[in-house]
Short mmCIF file of C-alpha atoms in Angstrom, two decimals:
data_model
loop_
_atom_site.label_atom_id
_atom_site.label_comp_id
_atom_site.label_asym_id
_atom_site.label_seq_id
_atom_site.Cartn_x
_atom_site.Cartn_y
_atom_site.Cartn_z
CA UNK A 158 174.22 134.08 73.10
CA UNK A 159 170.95 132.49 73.99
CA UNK A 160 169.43 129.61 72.11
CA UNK A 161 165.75 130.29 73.11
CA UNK A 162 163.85 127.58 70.30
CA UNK A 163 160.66 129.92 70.57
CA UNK A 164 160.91 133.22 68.71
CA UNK A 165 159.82 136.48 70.24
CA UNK A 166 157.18 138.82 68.36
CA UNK A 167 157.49 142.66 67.75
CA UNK A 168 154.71 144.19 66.47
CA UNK A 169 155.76 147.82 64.62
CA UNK A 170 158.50 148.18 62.15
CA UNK A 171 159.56 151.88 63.05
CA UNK A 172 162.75 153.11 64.04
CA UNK A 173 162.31 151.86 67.37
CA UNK A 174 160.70 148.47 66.48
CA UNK A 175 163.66 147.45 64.21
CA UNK A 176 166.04 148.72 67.10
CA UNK A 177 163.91 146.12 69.63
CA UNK A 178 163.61 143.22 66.98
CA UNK A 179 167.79 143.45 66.30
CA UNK A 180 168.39 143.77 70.04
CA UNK A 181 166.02 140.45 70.68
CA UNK A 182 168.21 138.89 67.51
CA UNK A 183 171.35 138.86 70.21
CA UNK A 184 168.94 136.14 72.33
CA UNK A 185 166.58 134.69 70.23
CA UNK A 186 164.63 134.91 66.85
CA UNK A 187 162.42 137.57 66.30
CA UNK A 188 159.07 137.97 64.19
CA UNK A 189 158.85 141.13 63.05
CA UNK A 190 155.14 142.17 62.50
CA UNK A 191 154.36 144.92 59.36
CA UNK A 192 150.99 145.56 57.63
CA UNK A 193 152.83 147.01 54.64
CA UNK A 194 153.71 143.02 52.53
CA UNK A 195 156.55 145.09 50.50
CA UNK A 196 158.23 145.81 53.56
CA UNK A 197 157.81 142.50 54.47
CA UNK A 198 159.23 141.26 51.44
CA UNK A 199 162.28 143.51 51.60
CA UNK A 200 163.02 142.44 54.84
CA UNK A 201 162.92 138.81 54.69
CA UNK A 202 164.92 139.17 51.11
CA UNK A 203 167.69 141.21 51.98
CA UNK A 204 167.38 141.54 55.79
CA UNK A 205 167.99 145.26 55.82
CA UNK A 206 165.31 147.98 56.63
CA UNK A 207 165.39 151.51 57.10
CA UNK A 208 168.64 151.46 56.01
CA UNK A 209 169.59 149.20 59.09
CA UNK A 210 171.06 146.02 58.74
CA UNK A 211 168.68 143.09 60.59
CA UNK A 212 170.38 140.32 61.90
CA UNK A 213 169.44 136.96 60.23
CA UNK A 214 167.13 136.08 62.93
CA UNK A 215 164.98 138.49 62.18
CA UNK A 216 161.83 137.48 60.04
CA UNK A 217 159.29 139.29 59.07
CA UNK A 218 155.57 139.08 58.35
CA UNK A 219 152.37 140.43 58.22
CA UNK A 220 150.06 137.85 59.28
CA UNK A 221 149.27 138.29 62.93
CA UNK A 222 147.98 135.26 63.55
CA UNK A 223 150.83 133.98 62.48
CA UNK A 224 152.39 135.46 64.81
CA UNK A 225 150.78 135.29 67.82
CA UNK A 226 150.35 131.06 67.39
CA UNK A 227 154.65 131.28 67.21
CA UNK A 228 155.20 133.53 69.89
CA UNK A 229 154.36 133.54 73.61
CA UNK A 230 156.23 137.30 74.04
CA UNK A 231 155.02 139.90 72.11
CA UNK A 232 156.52 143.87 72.46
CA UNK A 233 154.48 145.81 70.26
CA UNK A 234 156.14 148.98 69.09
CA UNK A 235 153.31 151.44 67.64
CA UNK A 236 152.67 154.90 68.02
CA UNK A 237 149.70 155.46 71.23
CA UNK A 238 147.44 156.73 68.28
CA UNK A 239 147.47 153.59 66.90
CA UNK A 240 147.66 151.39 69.39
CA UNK A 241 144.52 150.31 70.70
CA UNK A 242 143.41 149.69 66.61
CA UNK A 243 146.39 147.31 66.47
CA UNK A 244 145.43 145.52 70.38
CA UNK A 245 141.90 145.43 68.76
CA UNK A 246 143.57 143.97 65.72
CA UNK A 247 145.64 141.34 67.72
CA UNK A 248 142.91 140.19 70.39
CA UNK A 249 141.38 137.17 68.59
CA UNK A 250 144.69 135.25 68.31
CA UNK A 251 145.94 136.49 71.93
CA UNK A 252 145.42 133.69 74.41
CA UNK A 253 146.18 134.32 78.98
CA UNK A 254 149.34 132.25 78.55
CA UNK A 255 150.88 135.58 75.91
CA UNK A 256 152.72 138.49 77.50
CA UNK A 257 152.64 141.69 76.41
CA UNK A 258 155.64 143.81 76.93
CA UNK A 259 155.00 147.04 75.18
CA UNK A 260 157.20 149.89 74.03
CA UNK A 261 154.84 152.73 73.57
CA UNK A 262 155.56 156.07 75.09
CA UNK A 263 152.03 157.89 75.21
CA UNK A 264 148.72 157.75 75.98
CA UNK A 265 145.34 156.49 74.57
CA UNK A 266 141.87 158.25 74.79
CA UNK A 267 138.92 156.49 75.97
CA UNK A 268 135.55 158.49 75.35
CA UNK A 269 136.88 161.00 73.65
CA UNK A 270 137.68 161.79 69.87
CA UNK A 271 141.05 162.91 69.34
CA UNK A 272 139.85 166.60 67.80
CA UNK A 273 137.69 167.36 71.18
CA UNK A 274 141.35 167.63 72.80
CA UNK A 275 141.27 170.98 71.03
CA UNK A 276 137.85 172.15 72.62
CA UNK A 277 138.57 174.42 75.63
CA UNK A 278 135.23 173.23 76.92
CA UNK A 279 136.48 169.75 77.54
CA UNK A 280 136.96 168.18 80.75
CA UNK A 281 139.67 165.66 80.75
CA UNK A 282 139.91 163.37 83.65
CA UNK A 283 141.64 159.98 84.47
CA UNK A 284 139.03 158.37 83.22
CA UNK A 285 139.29 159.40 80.11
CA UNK A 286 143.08 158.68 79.79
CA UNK A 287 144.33 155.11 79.48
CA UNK A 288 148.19 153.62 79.68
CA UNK A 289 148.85 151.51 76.89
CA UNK A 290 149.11 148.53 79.34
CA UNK A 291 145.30 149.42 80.38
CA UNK A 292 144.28 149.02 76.87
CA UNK A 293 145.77 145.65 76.57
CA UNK A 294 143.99 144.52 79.72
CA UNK A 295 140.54 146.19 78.29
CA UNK A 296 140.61 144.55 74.52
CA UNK A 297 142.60 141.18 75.34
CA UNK A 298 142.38 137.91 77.55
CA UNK A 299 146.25 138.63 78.16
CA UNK A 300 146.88 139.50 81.92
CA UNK A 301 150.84 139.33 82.13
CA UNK A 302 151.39 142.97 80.83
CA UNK A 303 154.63 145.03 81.00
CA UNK A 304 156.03 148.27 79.84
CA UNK A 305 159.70 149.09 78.03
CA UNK A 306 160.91 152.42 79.42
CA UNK A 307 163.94 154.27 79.63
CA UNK A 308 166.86 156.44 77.72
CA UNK A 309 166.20 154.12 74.08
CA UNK A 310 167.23 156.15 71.36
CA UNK A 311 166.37 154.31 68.36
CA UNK A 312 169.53 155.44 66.23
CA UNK A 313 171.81 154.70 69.33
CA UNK A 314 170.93 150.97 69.91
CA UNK A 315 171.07 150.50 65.64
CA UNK A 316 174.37 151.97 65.99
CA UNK A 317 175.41 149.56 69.01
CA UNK A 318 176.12 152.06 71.25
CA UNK A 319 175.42 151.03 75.15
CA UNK A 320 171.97 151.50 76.44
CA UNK A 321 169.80 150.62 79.33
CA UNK A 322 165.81 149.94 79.52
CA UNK A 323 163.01 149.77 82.95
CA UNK A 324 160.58 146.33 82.26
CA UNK A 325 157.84 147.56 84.62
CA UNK A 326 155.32 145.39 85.31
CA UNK A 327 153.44 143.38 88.80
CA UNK A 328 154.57 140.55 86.95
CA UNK A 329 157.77 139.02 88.41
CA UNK A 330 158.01 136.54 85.25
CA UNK A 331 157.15 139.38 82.75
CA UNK A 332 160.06 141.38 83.97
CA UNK A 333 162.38 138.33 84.17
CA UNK A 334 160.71 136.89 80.41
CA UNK A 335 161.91 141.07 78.89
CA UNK A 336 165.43 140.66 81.25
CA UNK A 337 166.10 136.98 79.53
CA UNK A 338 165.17 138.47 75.82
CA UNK A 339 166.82 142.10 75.85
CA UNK A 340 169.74 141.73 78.39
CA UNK A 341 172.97 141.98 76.21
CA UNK A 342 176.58 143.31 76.42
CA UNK A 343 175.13 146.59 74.76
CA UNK A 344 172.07 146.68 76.85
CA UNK A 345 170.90 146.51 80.32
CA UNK A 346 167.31 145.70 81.24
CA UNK A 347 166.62 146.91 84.98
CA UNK A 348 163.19 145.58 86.84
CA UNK A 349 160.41 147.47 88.48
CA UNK A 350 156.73 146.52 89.75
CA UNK A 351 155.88 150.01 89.31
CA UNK A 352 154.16 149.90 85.96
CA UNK A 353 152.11 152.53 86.15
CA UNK A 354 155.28 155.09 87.04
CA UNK A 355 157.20 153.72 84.45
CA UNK A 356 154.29 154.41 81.66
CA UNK A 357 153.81 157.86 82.63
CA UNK A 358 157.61 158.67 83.34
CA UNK A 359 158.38 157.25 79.48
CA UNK A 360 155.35 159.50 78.20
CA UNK A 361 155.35 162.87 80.10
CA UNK A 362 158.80 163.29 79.70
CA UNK A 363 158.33 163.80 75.60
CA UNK A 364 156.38 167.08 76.89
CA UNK A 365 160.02 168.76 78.35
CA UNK A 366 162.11 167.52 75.32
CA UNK A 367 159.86 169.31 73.28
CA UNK A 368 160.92 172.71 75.14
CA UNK A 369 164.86 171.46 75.94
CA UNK A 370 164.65 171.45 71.56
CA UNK A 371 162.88 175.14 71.36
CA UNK A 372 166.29 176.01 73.99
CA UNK A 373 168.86 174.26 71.34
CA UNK A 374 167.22 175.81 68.43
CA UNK A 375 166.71 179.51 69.85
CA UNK A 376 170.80 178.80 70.48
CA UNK A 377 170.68 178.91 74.18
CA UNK A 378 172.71 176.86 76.59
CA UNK A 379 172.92 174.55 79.29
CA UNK A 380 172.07 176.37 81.84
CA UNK A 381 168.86 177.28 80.66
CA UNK A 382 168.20 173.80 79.77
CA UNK A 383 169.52 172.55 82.84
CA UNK A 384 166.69 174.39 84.69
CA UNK A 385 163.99 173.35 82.04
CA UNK A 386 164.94 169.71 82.97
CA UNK A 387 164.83 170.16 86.47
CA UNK A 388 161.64 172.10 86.80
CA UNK A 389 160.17 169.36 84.18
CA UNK A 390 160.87 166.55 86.42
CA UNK A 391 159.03 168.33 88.83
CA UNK A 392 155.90 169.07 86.75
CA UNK A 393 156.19 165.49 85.91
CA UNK A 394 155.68 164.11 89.02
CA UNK A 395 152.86 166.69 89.97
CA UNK A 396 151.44 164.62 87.10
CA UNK A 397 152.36 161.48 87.77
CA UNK A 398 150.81 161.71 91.62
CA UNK A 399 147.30 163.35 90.11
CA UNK A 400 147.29 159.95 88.03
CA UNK A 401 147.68 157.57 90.78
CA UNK A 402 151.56 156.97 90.29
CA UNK A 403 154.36 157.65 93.17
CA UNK A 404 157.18 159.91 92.88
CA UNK A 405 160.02 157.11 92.86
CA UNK A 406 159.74 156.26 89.51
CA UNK A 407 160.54 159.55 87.88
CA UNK A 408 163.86 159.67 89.87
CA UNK A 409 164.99 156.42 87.74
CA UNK A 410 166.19 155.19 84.80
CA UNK A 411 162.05 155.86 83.69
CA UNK A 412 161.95 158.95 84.44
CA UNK A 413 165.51 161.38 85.04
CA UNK A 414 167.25 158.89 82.52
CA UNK A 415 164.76 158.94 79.88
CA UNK A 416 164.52 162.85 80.60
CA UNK A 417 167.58 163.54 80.02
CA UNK A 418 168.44 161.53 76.80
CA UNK A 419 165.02 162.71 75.34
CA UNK A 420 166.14 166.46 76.16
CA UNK A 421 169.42 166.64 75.23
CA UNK A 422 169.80 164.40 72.09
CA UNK A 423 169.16 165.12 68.32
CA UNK A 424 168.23 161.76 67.61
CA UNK A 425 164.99 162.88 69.67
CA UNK A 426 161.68 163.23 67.64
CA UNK A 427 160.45 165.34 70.18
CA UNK A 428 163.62 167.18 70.78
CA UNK A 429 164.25 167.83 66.66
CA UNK A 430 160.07 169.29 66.79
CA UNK A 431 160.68 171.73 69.29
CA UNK A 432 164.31 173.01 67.78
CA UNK A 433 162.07 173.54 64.08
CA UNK A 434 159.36 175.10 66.26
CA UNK A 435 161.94 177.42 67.97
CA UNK A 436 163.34 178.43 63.78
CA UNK A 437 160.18 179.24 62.47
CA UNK A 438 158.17 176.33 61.13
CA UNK A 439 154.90 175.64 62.78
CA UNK A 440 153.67 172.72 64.54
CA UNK A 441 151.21 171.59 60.99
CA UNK A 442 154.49 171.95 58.71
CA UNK A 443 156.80 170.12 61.02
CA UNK A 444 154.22 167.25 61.07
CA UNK A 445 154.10 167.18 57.86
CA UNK A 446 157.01 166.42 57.28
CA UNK A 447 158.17 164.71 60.46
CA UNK A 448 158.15 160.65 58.76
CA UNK A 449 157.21 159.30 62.60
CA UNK A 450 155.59 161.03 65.33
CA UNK A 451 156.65 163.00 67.69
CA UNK A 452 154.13 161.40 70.74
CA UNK A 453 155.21 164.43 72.86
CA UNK A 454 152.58 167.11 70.35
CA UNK A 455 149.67 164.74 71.91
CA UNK A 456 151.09 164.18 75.31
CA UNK A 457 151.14 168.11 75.67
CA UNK A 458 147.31 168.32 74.66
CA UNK A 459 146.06 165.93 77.15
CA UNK A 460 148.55 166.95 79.63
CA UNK A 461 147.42 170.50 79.03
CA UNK A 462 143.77 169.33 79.49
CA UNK A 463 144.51 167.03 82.57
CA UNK A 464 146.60 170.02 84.56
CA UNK A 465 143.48 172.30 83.90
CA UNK A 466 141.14 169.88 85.24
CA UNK A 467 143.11 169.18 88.35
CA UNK A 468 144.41 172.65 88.94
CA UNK A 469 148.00 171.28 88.74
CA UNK A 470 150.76 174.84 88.53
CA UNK A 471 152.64 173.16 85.82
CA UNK A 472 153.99 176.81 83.86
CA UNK A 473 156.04 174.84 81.38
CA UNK A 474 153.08 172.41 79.97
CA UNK A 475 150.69 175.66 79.81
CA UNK A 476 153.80 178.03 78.37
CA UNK A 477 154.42 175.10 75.80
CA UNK A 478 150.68 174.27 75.08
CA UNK A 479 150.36 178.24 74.05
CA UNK A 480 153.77 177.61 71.89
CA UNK A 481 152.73 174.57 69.70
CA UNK A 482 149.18 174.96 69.61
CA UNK A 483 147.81 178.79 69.96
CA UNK A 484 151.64 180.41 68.06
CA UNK A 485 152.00 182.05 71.39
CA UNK A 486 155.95 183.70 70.47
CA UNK A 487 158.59 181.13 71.78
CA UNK A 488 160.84 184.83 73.14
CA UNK A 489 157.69 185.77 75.39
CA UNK A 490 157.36 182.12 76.50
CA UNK A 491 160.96 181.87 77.84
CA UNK A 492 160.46 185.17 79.70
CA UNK A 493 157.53 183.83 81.44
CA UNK A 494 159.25 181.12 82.69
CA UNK A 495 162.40 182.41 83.24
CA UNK A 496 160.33 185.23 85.52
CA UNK A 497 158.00 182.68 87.07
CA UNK A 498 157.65 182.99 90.78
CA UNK A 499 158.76 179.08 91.80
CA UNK A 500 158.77 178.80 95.22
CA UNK A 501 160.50 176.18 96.28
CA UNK A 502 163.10 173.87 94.28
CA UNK A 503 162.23 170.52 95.39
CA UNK A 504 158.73 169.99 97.06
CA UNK A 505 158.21 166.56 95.65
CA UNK A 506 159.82 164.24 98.09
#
């Protein structure tokens, strides 16, 4: 166990934020950023939340300032439609010498008001589409930026099951700074320079664990979601390369190991949304009750709007699109892509 004497700062108290900040306990203290002061309170007096038990390194608070003057690593852990609200709120006290190591799988808007994304009128292009590292770069003074990605089930890593993670960033201390504070017995942190990659890999791959959990809840098998996997990874990177990124990164840990945990697992939000979807509860009521997001409902909109705008054959984003957003029947959706003409299996290489 490390003895690092300055603590490290996560910003979000989700599922996935308490899973960072007990993982960063192993190493070093943690801060543990919440706007809500009762969940603050509860934290700091009985260190449990969620129903997870926080090591006693783990402090909480919601000041931060606070915060950032303590800590020179910060992960912030916040859903992407929150996110740039919460850089925005951060920027004063964020100074060159911070890094920002992030653990947001989506994507934020930029010129564009969330409800246009239903307006088949719109025209979506990169420039309307930010990473969340780009909006830490736009609103901050920090430069040293990174990205968490990889197969991180939330209820896994509480439970201390194994588990691996991708810091990308062109940083080689950022990488070595989120190796140093994460690397554990029960988790591996690998290193890539390929930051963009390994922010697209960790969001696009939401979009095909929403249709792997329509599979599991119509009842089918692996087969079927075998194929759904495969032919996502591909639509993936025919994303990924219209955005700028290569195709190595979706063949790693980012991408095909993310993929598959995301598809296969119930402890997926995205995976659990699609198996409701697939029993009969539509897209508004599963929200509703859902209590964190599943980022892979927005993913799919922009996506949807992106492949449109770059003429991008991506039958699984457009069969899913017409699934969660236009109560196209999930039956007729599986027949289209189980009939669609592919004609090649791997053309991405």
């Amino acid at each position: 166990m490390s003895t690092n004497t300055q603590p490290v700062g996560v910003v979000g108290s989700g599922s996935f934020g308490t899973a960072v900040a007990n993982l960063l306990a192993y190493n070093t203290d943690v801060i543990l950023f919440s706007r809500k002061p009762e969940t603050v309170e509860a934290i700091n007096a009985g260190h449990k939340h969620m129903g997870v038990q926080l090591s006693p390194r783990v402090r909480a608070t919601s000041d931060l300032e606070d915060l950032a003057s303590r800590c020179s690593l910060i992960l912030p852990v916040v859903p992407s439609t929150s996110f740039r609200r919460m850089i925005q709120a951060m920027a004063p006290y964020l100074r060159p010498h911070h890094m920002i190591i992030h653990g947001t799988k989506g994507f934020d808007l930029h010129g564009v008001e969330e409800e246009d994304l239903s307006n088949p009128k719109l025209v979506l292009t990169r420039e309307h589409v930010r990473t969340m590292s780009e909006v830490v770069l736009e609103e901050t003074s920090v430069v040293r930026v990174g990205c968490l990605s990889g197969p991180n089930l939330a209820a896994e890593i509480i439970a201390g099951q194994p588990a691996a993670t991708l810091v990308g960033s062109r940083f080689r201390e950022v990488i070595q700074a989120g190796q140093t504070a994460l690397n554990s017995q029960q988790f591996h942190v690998f290193g890539s320079y390929d930051i963009l990659g390994a922010e697209l890999a960790g969001a696009l791959k939401n979009i095909v664990a929403l249709g792997s959990g329509i599979i599991g809840g119509l009842g089918m098998g692996r087969n079927i979601q075998g194929l759904l996997i495969a032919r996502g990874l591909a639509e993936m990177v025919y994303f990924g390369k219209s955005l700028g990124a290569s195709s190595q990164a979706f063949i790693g840990v980012a991408g095909i190991g993310d993929l598959v945990a995301t598809s296969t697992s119930t402890n997926s939000r995205n995976y659990t949304f699609g198996t409701r979807l697939a029993k009969g509860e539509t897209a508004e009521q599963i929200r509703d009750k859902m209590p964190e997001l599943a980022e892979g409902v927005r993913t799919l909109r922009i996506a949807h709007q992106l492949a449109r705008e770059y003429k991008l054959h991506v039958p699984i984003t457009d069969m899913l699109y017409a699934v969660v957003f236009e109560r196209f029947p999930v039956e007729k959706a599986l027949e289209y892509l189980m009939t669609y003409p592919y004609a090649v299996d791997v053309d991405f290489l």
